Short mmCIF file of C-alpha atoms in Angstrom, two decimals:
data_model
loop_
_atom_site.label_atom_id
_atom_site.label_comp_id
_atom_site.label_asym_id
_atom_site.label_seq_id
_atom_site.Cartn_x
_atom_site.Cartn_y
_atom_site.Cartn_z
CA MET A 1 81.52 72.53 141.20
CA LYS A 2 77.84 72.98 138.83
CA LYS A 3 76.69 75.41 141.42
CA LEU A 4 79.66 77.56 139.93
CA LEU A 5 78.59 76.47 136.42
CA LEU A 6 75.53 77.31 137.08
CA LEU A 7 76.42 80.61 138.01
CA LEU A 8 78.90 81.46 135.23
CA LEU A 9 76.29 80.51 132.79
CA LEU A 10 73.56 82.90 134.02
CA ILE A 11 76.11 85.46 134.22
CA GLY A 12 77.04 84.95 130.44
CA SER A 13 73.42 85.08 130.01
CA ILE A 14 72.55 87.97 131.65
CA ALA A 15 75.74 89.60 129.73
CA CYS A 16 74.02 88.70 126.41
CA ALA A 17 70.52 89.91 127.38
CA GLN A 18 71.98 93.26 127.65
CA ASP A 19 73.67 93.09 124.26
CA GLY A 20 73.52 96.54 122.45
CA LYS A 21 71.87 98.23 125.27
CA ILE A 22 73.39 102.28 125.26
CA ILE A 23 74.76 102.84 128.63
CA SER A 24 75.60 106.52 127.58
CA LYS A 25 74.21 108.68 124.99
CA GLU A 26 75.86 112.33 124.42
CA ALA A 27 75.80 115.29 121.27
CA LEU A 28 79.21 114.76 119.51
CA VAL A 29 80.13 118.69 118.38
CA VAL A 30 81.37 119.06 115.11
CA SER A 31 83.54 122.10 114.68
CA ASP A 32 82.69 125.21 112.81
CA SER A 33 85.98 124.51 110.93
CA ILE A 34 84.72 121.40 109.71
CA ARG A 35 81.85 122.20 109.17
CA THR A 36 83.63 124.82 107.01
CA ARG A 37 85.07 121.96 105.34
CA LEU A 38 82.70 119.95 104.63
CA ALA A 39 80.05 123.09 103.03
CA GLU A 40 80.06 121.41 99.62
CA SER A 41 80.36 117.90 100.02
CA VAL A 42 77.94 117.34 102.65
CA PRO A 43 75.43 120.43 102.92
CA GLU A 44 72.77 119.15 104.93
CA LEU A 45 74.84 119.01 108.00
CA ASP A 46 72.85 121.20 110.10
CA ALA A 47 69.78 119.04 109.61
CA ILE A 48 71.75 116.11 111.36
CA GLN A 49 72.26 115.10 115.03
CA PHE A 50 74.81 113.25 115.98
CA SER A 51 76.29 111.37 118.93
CA LYS A 52 78.51 109.80 120.68
CA ILE A 53 77.62 106.38 122.94
CA THR A 54 78.90 103.75 124.97
CA TYR A 55 76.66 100.68 124.12
CA LEU A 56 77.20 96.76 125.80
CA SER A 57 78.66 93.85 123.67
CA ASP A 58 79.87 90.39 125.02
CA GLY A 59 79.72 92.46 127.97
CA LEU A 60 82.41 95.31 127.08
CA LYS A 61 81.43 98.48 126.72
CA VAL A 62 82.43 99.51 123.22
CA THR A 63 82.28 103.26 122.24
CA GLY A 64 79.89 103.59 118.73
CA TYR A 65 78.65 106.93 116.92
CA ILE A 66 75.12 107.94 115.46
CA ALA A 67 74.42 109.81 113.56
CA GLU A 68 70.60 110.68 112.57
CA PRO A 69 68.35 113.42 110.39
CA LYS A 70 66.74 115.82 113.27
CA LYS A 71 63.69 116.48 111.52
CA GLU A 72 61.19 114.27 112.80
CA GLY A 73 59.70 110.70 111.46
CA LYS A 74 60.89 107.06 110.68
CA TYR A 75 63.95 106.05 108.97
CA PRO A 76 65.59 103.37 107.60
CA CYS A 77 69.05 102.45 109.07
CA ILE A 78 72.70 101.96 107.83
CA ILE A 79 75.31 100.21 109.88
CA SER A 80 78.60 101.65 109.04
CA ASN A 81 81.84 99.75 110.06
CA ARG A 82 85.60 101.84 109.71
CA GLY A 83 88.58 100.69 108.06
CA GLY A 84 91.88 100.53 109.74
CA ASN A 85 92.67 98.99 113.47
CA ARG A 86 93.35 100.24 116.61
CA GLU A 87 94.15 104.12 116.22
CA PHE A 88 94.54 103.85 112.52
CA GLY A 89 91.26 104.56 110.81
CA GLU A 90 89.34 105.64 113.83
CA TRP A 91 85.95 107.58 114.18
CA ASN A 92 86.77 111.06 114.25
CA PRO A 93 84.27 114.14 114.31
CA LEU A 94 85.71 114.73 110.71
CA SER A 95 84.87 110.91 109.41
CA VAL A 96 81.89 111.11 111.58
CA ALA A 97 80.47 114.47 110.21
CA PHE A 98 81.74 113.73 106.50
CA PHE A 99 80.39 109.59 105.91
CA MET A 100 78.08 109.18 108.66
CA GLY A 101 76.79 112.51 107.92
CA LYS A 102 76.81 112.30 104.18
CA MET A 103 74.71 108.59 104.76
CA ALA A 104 72.50 110.14 106.94
CA SER A 105 71.73 113.21 104.63
CA TRP A 106 69.98 110.41 102.49
CA GLY A 107 67.22 110.39 104.84
CA TYR A 108 68.62 107.38 107.17
CA ILE A 109 70.03 107.06 110.96
CA VAL A 110 73.24 105.80 110.54
CA VAL A 111 75.57 103.39 113.20
CA ALA A 112 78.97 102.91 113.88
CA SER A 113 81.02 100.84 116.18
CA GLN A 114 84.54 102.06 117.34
CA TYR A 115 85.24 98.02 117.93
CA ARG A 116 86.07 97.04 121.14
CA GLY A 117 89.45 98.50 122.81
CA ASN A 118 89.27 101.33 121.11
CA ASP A 119 88.76 104.89 121.84
CA GLY A 120 87.85 104.74 125.36
CA GLY A 121 85.99 101.11 124.94
CA GLU A 122 86.76 97.53 126.97
CA GLY A 123 88.20 94.60 125.73
CA ILE A 124 90.52 93.81 122.90
CA GLU A 125 90.32 94.19 119.31
CA GLN A 126 90.42 91.03 117.21
CA PHE A 127 90.63 92.38 113.21
CA GLY A 128 87.55 90.45 112.43
CA GLY A 129 87.12 87.94 115.57
CA ASP A 130 84.76 88.13 118.35
CA ASP A 131 84.97 91.98 117.52
CA ILE A 132 82.44 91.31 114.88
CA ASN A 133 79.79 91.24 117.68
CA ASP A 134 80.42 94.74 118.38
CA VAL A 135 79.15 95.20 114.76
CA LEU A 136 75.86 93.22 114.69
CA ASN A 137 74.93 94.58 118.70
CA LEU A 138 74.63 97.83 116.74
CA MET A 139 70.96 96.26 115.82
CA PRO A 140 69.61 96.22 119.29
CA VAL A 141 71.21 99.48 119.72
CA LEU A 142 69.07 100.80 116.73
CA GLU A 143 66.16 99.41 118.33
CA GLN A 144 66.50 101.65 120.88
CA LEU A 145 66.16 104.77 118.88
CA PRO A 146 62.66 106.31 118.53
CA LYS A 147 63.20 107.44 114.95
CA ALA A 148 64.87 103.92 113.63
CA ASP A 149 62.77 101.54 111.42
CA THR A 150 64.25 98.34 112.11
CA ALA A 151 63.02 96.64 109.94
CA ARG A 152 65.20 98.38 107.34
CA ILE A 153 68.65 97.90 107.80
CA GLY A 154 71.80 97.70 105.41
CA ILE A 155 74.73 97.99 106.31
CA GLU A 156 78.09 98.95 104.77
CA GLY A 157 81.83 99.16 105.67
CA GLY A 158 85.33 100.18 103.30
CA SER A 159 88.94 98.04 103.96
CA ARG A 160 88.77 96.20 107.33
CA GLY A 161 85.22 97.05 107.34
CA GLY A 162 84.20 95.40 104.25
CA MET A 163 85.43 92.57 106.00
CA MET A 164 83.29 92.89 108.62
CA THR A 165 80.27 93.49 106.31
CA TYR A 166 80.99 90.19 104.81
CA LEU A 167 81.56 88.52 108.34
CA ALA A 168 78.24 89.99 109.41
CA MET A 169 76.51 89.14 106.54
CA LYS A 170 77.14 85.37 107.35
CA GLU A 171 75.72 85.53 110.64
CA SER A 172 72.60 87.28 109.84
CA CYS A 173 69.89 87.63 107.44
CA ARG A 174 68.91 90.69 108.80
CA PHE A 175 70.20 93.51 106.27
CA LYS A 176 68.10 94.64 103.33
CA ALA A 177 71.94 95.25 101.33
CA ALA A 178 75.10 95.62 101.74
CA ALA A 179 77.57 97.50 99.98
CA ALA A 180 81.47 97.01 100.65
CA ILE A 181 84.22 99.38 99.70
CA ALA A 182 87.97 97.98 98.33
CA GLY A 183 86.71 95.10 101.65
CA MET A 184 89.58 92.60 102.48
CA ALA A 185 88.57 89.52 101.22
CA ASP A 186 91.33 86.76 101.07
CA ALA A 187 93.72 87.65 104.25
CA HIS A 188 95.98 85.18 102.13
CA LEU A 189 96.54 87.15 99.31
CA ASN A 190 96.52 90.37 101.49
CA ILE A 191 99.49 89.35 103.91
CA LYS A 192 101.17 88.02 99.99
CA ASN A 193 100.63 90.98 99.19
CA ARG A 194 101.58 92.99 102.45
CA PRO A 195 104.00 91.08 104.59
CA GLU A 196 103.96 93.90 107.23
CA MET A 197 99.91 93.30 107.54
CA GLU A 198 100.72 89.72 109.57
CA LYS A 199 103.83 91.29 111.08
CA HIS A 200 102.43 94.43 112.56
CA VAL A 201 98.36 93.34 112.49
CA PHE A 202 97.40 89.90 112.12
CA SER A 203 99.79 88.42 114.48
CA GLU A 204 99.11 91.12 117.18
CA LEU A 205 95.26 91.08 116.86
CA ALA A 206 94.02 87.71 115.92
CA PRO A 207 93.93 85.45 118.50
CA ASN A 208 96.94 82.60 118.92
CA TYR A 209 97.69 83.69 115.25
CA TRP A 210 101.12 81.75 114.48
CA ALA A 211 99.96 78.76 116.53
CA ASP A 212 96.38 79.03 114.71
CA LYS A 213 97.61 80.92 111.32
CA GLU A 214 95.35 79.35 109.06
CA ASN A 215 92.52 79.11 110.08
CA GLN A 216 92.57 83.05 111.25
CA LEU A 217 93.11 83.83 108.10
CA ASN A 218 90.65 81.55 107.01
CA ILE A 219 88.16 83.32 109.19
CA ARG A 220 89.14 86.70 107.70
CA SER A 221 88.74 85.49 104.09
CA ALA A 222 85.42 85.94 102.77
CA VAL A 223 86.37 84.59 99.10
CA LEU A 224 86.22 80.70 101.43
CA TRP A 225 83.12 81.11 102.83
CA ALA A 226 80.85 83.32 100.27
CA ASP A 227 78.22 80.49 99.74
CA LYS A 228 77.54 81.44 103.81
CA MET A 229 76.82 84.74 102.98
CA CYS A 230 72.81 85.34 103.41
CA LYS A 231 71.84 85.41 99.59
CA THR A 232 68.69 87.70 100.62
CA THR A 233 71.18 90.81 101.49
CA PRO A 234 71.77 92.33 97.92
CA LEU A 235 75.74 93.25 98.32
CA LEU A 236 77.35 95.87 96.18
CA VAL A 237 80.94 95.51 95.65
CA MET A 238 83.50 98.65 94.65
CA HIS A 239 87.39 98.57 94.40
CA GLY A 240 89.84 100.74 92.52
CA SER A 241 92.29 99.37 90.40
CA ALA A 242 95.07 100.93 91.65
CA ASP A 243 94.62 100.23 95.17
CA TRP A 244 97.68 99.16 96.98
CA ARG A 245 96.18 98.58 100.40
CA VAL A 246 94.14 96.13 99.47
CA SER A 247 94.25 94.49 95.41
CA ALA A 248 91.86 94.65 93.52
CA GLU A 249 92.31 90.76 93.04
CA GLU A 250 90.39 89.64 96.20
CA SER A 251 86.91 91.88 95.48
CA LEU A 252 87.80 90.30 91.93
CA SER A 253 88.05 86.52 93.34
CA LEU A 254 85.04 86.88 95.65
CA VAL A 255 82.53 87.95 92.79
CA SER A 256 83.34 85.48 90.97
CA GLN A 257 82.78 83.13 93.76
CA LEU A 258 79.49 84.76 94.32
CA TYR A 259 78.18 84.41 90.69
CA LYS A 260 79.09 80.99 91.41
CA TYR A 261 76.40 81.25 94.21
CA LYS A 262 73.87 83.41 92.10
CA HIS A 263 74.28 85.46 95.25
CA PRO A 264 72.69 89.15 94.14
CA THR A 265 76.12 91.08 93.76
CA ARG A 266 76.91 94.48 91.70
CA PHE A 267 80.67 95.13 91.03
CA ILE A 268 81.77 98.07 90.02
CA LEU A 269 85.27 98.45 89.04
CA PHE A 270 86.65 101.86 89.42
CA GLU A 271 89.62 102.28 86.95
CA GLY A 272 92.94 103.90 88.16
CA ALA A 273 91.38 104.59 91.62
CA ASP A 274 92.87 104.12 94.88
CA HIS A 275 91.80 102.04 98.18
CA GLY A 276 89.30 105.34 99.28
CA ILE A 277 88.27 105.81 95.71
CA ARG A 278 88.72 109.12 96.13
CA GLU A 279 89.03 109.78 92.47
CA TYR A 280 85.77 108.84 91.52
CA ARG A 281 84.02 109.42 95.72
CA GLU A 282 80.91 111.10 93.82
CA ASP A 283 80.24 108.09 91.80
CA MET A 284 81.16 105.72 94.84
CA PHE A 285 78.47 107.78 96.85
CA HIS A 286 76.16 107.81 94.00
CA ALA A 287 76.57 104.23 93.25
CA MET A 288 76.09 103.21 96.94
CA LYS A 289 72.92 105.78 97.74
CA ASN A 290 71.10 104.08 94.77
CA HIS A 291 71.94 100.75 96.26
CA PHE A 292 70.47 101.34 99.67
CA ASP A 293 67.71 103.11 98.48
CA ARG A 294 66.40 100.62 96.29
CA TYR A 295 66.78 97.60 98.85
CA VAL A 296 66.83 99.49 102.35
CA ARG A 297 64.38 102.40 101.70
CA ASP A 298 61.81 100.77 98.81
CA GLU A 299 62.55 97.65 99.98
CA SER A 300 62.25 96.45 96.31
CA PRO A 301 62.41 92.18 95.66
CA LEU A 302 65.89 90.60 94.75
CA PRO A 303 66.65 90.46 91.51
CA ASN A 304 66.35 87.05 89.28
CA MET A 305 69.72 85.53 89.59
CA GLU A 306 69.02 82.41 86.80
CA PRO A 307 69.83 82.55 83.40
CA HIS A 308 67.19 84.52 81.76
CA GLY A 309 66.16 86.87 78.66
CA ARG A 310 65.91 86.47 74.80
#
């Protein structure tokens, strides 16, 4: 029995040691139709190299994506967390080119996970459970990219990806800055406003949900552990006031807690904007770029959150 336990521990340690290892990497071809469609919104698309990768996370083969400037140099990095679950909201050539390509055009290397169990990846997605490791293991992925300056990493995500961003901030202080767009911050309020989320998402993906409901919802509710989020990671929170998928109240409640704990936070509530803040998308990207340029690219000092001034 002792030998078996030692063997299992050895296997586990080997798997952990390999977490983030890139198993395969191939060019992701962006079609001419996509390039034409994004000619105005991402005019620098031809200067970006896109790749699809398979990397290890908890010993599982997980699918991910990379967008990086073709020009030689050392670049700061952004981890981008997609929204949705399972096939809904999956990264595809259009979303990779638009979202990841836009951020890469700012002069960043951008990496993203499809999360375990999706797009040919192994394992089972947990919607904010163990699959947070698929996000954290993108940091060792970055360390294998010659152009990546891994001393300067930011993280961002929208909707479910916002929740993943909050979870990552709870687990690590390596991020120079973070941004959340319409991020889910209160799972209890989320299922109250949208009962179908409990029926079709939480109960199907969160482990042992019905027997462990309160705990599973708490794990996914940053509003309950705002004090645990790394205070050296300045956070930009953006939300649309007309969002029906994730109520702006979730971000309002979280920001209130973050201000209470003097977490460096900037909050923008876009009046009448939907879940994707499409009515103010240029303003949204402008705010995100400024945030990452200030704290990730330029490594500006953190703001003074204590009451001060005349």
